[in-house]
């Protein structure tokens, strides 16, 4: 059974998750504050750093962690191709643009350490991924408790986001815990009913099946 711990980091209060099986952990979305994340990791071993997408608030501590721990960085190629544009966004908002090591590219169906699995959930960004564990999904900025990620930033697309969220509703059991990139956790069943932007009833036109590209 995997254990999921959260460390809230940085000015945008990003949820960095440590997914651990005993003494082995995968670090997901280390947006900032490498030191706090290392403290939370304590003497356990980290196997990889994974980003749900490459917005600066999810990757600010990637370089420091991968260098200090000597582990790979994993992300989707479609976001890596937008790195320059995401950098400009960070600068425009007054944040420093993160330096990143070249990722090991993951895509729909990729297996991560600890038997975690990648599904491609584009919409918030083209390369947004969600990460599936035994009874949970880490959704980055795709799906939040009560809401979804914005689609007005470069590469965003509301119709794709809707198909991605509907795909999660269709593929995952209602009792699956949703760990989002910001804010509290929720469940698939809860969001199907109570999500203000994309509830299950927004999915009833047949979209969502085979939506992962
Ligand atoms: Zn984002
Ligand atoms: Zn974010």
Coordinates of C-alpha atoms and ligand atoms in Angstrom, one line a residue:
X1 CA 0.0 0.0 0.0
X2 CA 1.4 3.3 -1.0
X3 CA 1.5 6.2 1.4
X4 CA 0.9 9.8 0.1
X5 CA 2.2 12.8 2.1
X6 CA 1.9 16.4 1.1
X7 CA 4.3 19.3 1.6
X8 CA 2.8 22.7 0.6
X9 CA 5.5 24.8 -1.0
X10 CA 6.0 28.2 -2.6
X11 CA 4.0 31.4 -3.0
X12 CA 1.2 29.7 -4.9
X13 CA 0.9 27.0 -2.2
X14 CA 1.6 24.1 -4.5
X15 CA 1.0 20.6 -3.2
X16 CA 4.3 18.6 -3.5
X17 CA 3.5 15.0 -2.9
X18 CA 5.8 12.3 -1.6
X19 CA 4.4 8.9 -2.6
X20 CA 6.2 6.3 -0.6
X21 CA 6.4 2.5 -0.3
X22 CA 8.3 1.9 2.9
X23 CA 11.6 3.6 2.5
X24 CA 11.3 4.4 -1.2
X25 CA 9.6 7.5 -2.5
X26 CA 8.7 9.3 -5.7
X27 CA 8.6 13.1 -5.4
X28 CA 5.8 14.8 -7.4
X29 CA 5.6 18.5 -8.2
X30 CA 8.4 20.0 -6.1
X31 CA 7.4 23.6 -6.8
X32 CA 9.7 25.3 -4.4
X33 CA 11.5 24.9 -1.0
X34 CA 13.8 22.0 -1.7
X35 CA 14.9 22.0 1.9
X36 CA 11.3 21.4 3.3
X37 CA 10.9 18.6 0.8
X38 CA 14.2 17.0 1.9
X39 CA 13.2 17.3 5.5
X40 CA 9.9 15.6 4.8
X41 CA 11.8 12.9 2.9
X42 CA 14.0 12.4 5.9
X43 CA 16.2 9.3 5.6
X44 CA 14.1 7.6 3.0
X45 CA 15.3 7.1 -0.6
X46 CA 13.9 9.1 -3.5
X47 CA 13.7 7.3 -6.8
X48 CA 12.5 10.0 -9.2
X49 CA 11.1 13.5 -9.5
X50 CA 8.0 13.7 -11.6
X51 CA 6.2 16.9 -12.7
X52 CA 2.4 16.8 -13.6
X53 CA 3.2 19.8 -15.9
X54 CA 5.9 22.4 -16.3
X55 CA 4.4 25.6 -14.9
X56 CA 7.0 27.2 -12.6
X57 CA 5.0 26.6 -9.4
X58 CA 5.3 22.9 -9.9
X59 CA 9.0 22.6 -10.8
X60 CA 10.9 25.3 -8.9
X61 CA 12.9 22.8 -6.8
X62 CA 13.4 20.1 -9.5
X63 CA 16.9 21.0 -10.4
X64 CA 18.2 21.2 -6.8
X65 CA 16.5 17.9 -5.8
X66 CA 17.6 15.9 -8.8
X67 CA 21.2 17.1 -8.4
X68 CA 21.4 16.6 -4.7
X69 CA 19.7 13.2 -4.8
X70 CA 21.1 12.0 -8.1
X71 CA 17.8 10.9 -9.5
X72 CA 16.0 11.4 -12.8
X73 CA 13.4 14.0 -13.7
X74 CA 10.3 12.9 -15.6
X75 CA 7.7 14.9 -17.5
X76 CA 5.7 15.0 -20.7
X77 CA 7.4 16.1 -23.9
X78 CA 4.6 18.4 -25.0
X79 CA 5.2 20.7 -22.0
X80 CA 9.0 20.6 -22.4
X81 CA 8.4 22.0 -25.9
X82 CA 6.7 25.0 -24.3
X83 CA 9.4 25.6 -21.7
X84 CA 10.4 29.0 -23.2
X85 CA 6.8 30.2 -23.2
X86 CA 6.3 29.0 -19.6
X87 CA 9.5 30.8 -18.6
X88 CA 8.1 34.1 -20.0
X89 CA 5.0 33.5 -18.0
X90 CA 6.9 33.2 -14.8
X91 CA 8.9 36.3 -15.5
X92 CA 5.8 38.3 -16.4
X93 CA 4.3 37.3 -13.0
X94 CA 7.5 38.4 -11.2
X95 CA 8.8 34.9 -10.4
X96 CA 12.2 33.5 -11.3
X97 CA 12.1 31.1 -14.2
X98 CA 13.1 27.6 -13.1
X99 CA 16.2 26.0 -14.5
X100 CA 15.4 22.4 -15.4
X101 CA 17.4 19.3 -16.3
X102 CA 16.2 17.6 -19.5
X103 CA 13.4 15.3 -18.5
X104 CA 13.0 11.6 -19.2
X105 CA 9.9 11.8 -21.2
X106 CA 6.7 10.0 -20.1
X107 CA 3.4 9.7 -21.8
X108 CA 0.1 7.9 -21.7
X109 CA 0.6 4.5 -20.1
X110 CA 4.2 5.1 -18.9
X111 CA 5.2 3.1 -15.8
X112 CA 6.8 5.1 -13.0
X113 CA 8.7 3.7 -10.0
X114 CA 6.5 2.2 -7.2
X115 CA 4.0 0.9 -9.9
X116 CA 2.7 4.4 -10.5
X117 CA 1.2 4.9 -13.9
X118 CA 0.9 7.9 -16.1
X119 CA -2.2 9.1 -17.9
X120 CA -2.1 12.0 -20.3
X121 CA -4.7 14.6 -19.2
X122 CA -4.1 17.6 -21.5
X123 CA -6.1 20.9 -21.2
X124 CA -4.5 23.0 -18.5
X125 CA -1.3 22.5 -20.5
X126 CA -0.8 20.2 -23.5
X127 CA 1.6 18.0 -21.6
X128 CA -0.3 17.7 -18.3
X129 CA -0.3 14.3 -16.8
X130 CA -2.1 12.6 -13.9
X131 CA -0.4 9.9 -11.9
X132 CA -2.4 6.8 -10.8
X133 CA -1.6 4.8 -7.7
X134 CA -3.5 1.9 -6.1
X135 CA -6.4 3.9 -4.8
X136 CA -5.6 7.5 -5.7
X137 CA -4.8 9.9 -8.6
X138 CA -2.5 12.9 -8.5
X139 CA -4.1 15.4 -10.9
X140 CA -1.8 18.5 -10.9
X141 CA -3.8 21.5 -12.1
X142 CA -6.2 19.3 -14.2
X143 CA -8.8 18.6 -11.4
X144 CA -9.2 20.4 -8.0
X145 CA -11.7 19.9 -5.2
X146 CA -14.8 21.7 -6.6
X147 CA -13.0 23.1 -9.7
X148 CA -10.6 22.6 -12.5
X149 CA -7.4 24.2 -13.8
X150 CA -7.5 27.4 -15.8
X151 CA -7.2 27.1 -19.6
X152 CA -6.5 30.7 -20.5
X153 CA -2.7 30.3 -20.2
X154 CA -0.5 29.4 -23.3
X155 CA -1.4 25.9 -24.6
X156 CA -4.6 25.7 -22.5
X157 CA -7.7 24.3 -24.1
X158 CA -11.1 24.0 -22.3
X159 CA -12.5 21.3 -24.5
X160 CA -9.4 19.1 -24.1
X161 CA -9.6 19.7 -20.3
X162 CA -13.2 18.6 -20.2
X163 CA -12.4 15.4 -22.1
X164 CA -9.5 14.7 -19.8
X165 CA -11.6 15.3 -16.6
X166 CA -14.5 13.2 -18.1
X167 CA -11.9 10.5 -18.8
X168 CA -10.9 10.4 -15.2
X169 CA -14.5 10.1 -14.1
X170 CA -15.1 7.2 -16.5
X171 CA -11.8 5.3 -15.9
X172 CA -11.5 5.6 -12.1
X173 CA -13.6 4.2 -9.2
X174 CA -15.7 6.7 -7.2
X175 CA -13.7 6.0 -4.1
X176 CA -10.4 7.0 -5.6
X177 CA -8.8 9.9 -3.7
X178 CA -7.9 12.9 -5.9
X179 CA -4.8 14.7 -4.8
X180 CA -4.7 18.0 -6.7
X181 CA -1.9 20.5 -7.3
X182 CA -3.4 23.1 -5.0
X183 CA -5.9 22.9 -2.2
X184 CA -7.5 19.9 -0.3
X185 CA -7.9 16.4 -1.5
X186 CA -11.3 15.0 -2.7
X187 CA -12.6 11.9 -4.4
X188 CA -13.7 11.0 -8.0
X189 CA -17.2 10.4 -6.8
X190 CA -17.4 13.7 -5.0
X191 CA -16.2 15.7 -8.0
X192 CA -18.6 13.8 -10.4
X193 CA -21.5 15.4 -8.4
X194 CA -20.2 18.6 -6.9
X195 CA -17.5 19.9 -9.3
X196 CA -18.7 23.4 -10.3
X197 CA -17.0 23.6 -13.6
X198 CA -17.0 20.0 -14.9
X199 CA -19.4 17.6 -13.1
X200 CA -20.2 14.2 -14.6
X201 CA -23.3 15.7 -16.3
X202 CA -20.9 17.8 -18.5
X203 CA -19.6 14.5 -19.8
X204 CA -22.8 12.9 -21.0
X205 CA -22.4 13.6 -24.7
X206 CA -20.0 10.7 -25.2
X207 CA -16.8 12.6 -24.9
X208 CA -14.2 11.3 -22.5
X209 CA -13.9 7.8 -23.9
X210 CA -10.6 7.4 -25.6
X211 CA -9.8 11.0 -24.9
X212 CA -6.2 10.4 -23.8
X213 CA -4.0 11.4 -26.6
Ligands
LIG1 ZN1 -0.4 25.0 -13.8
LIG2 ZN1 -0.2 25.1 -10.2

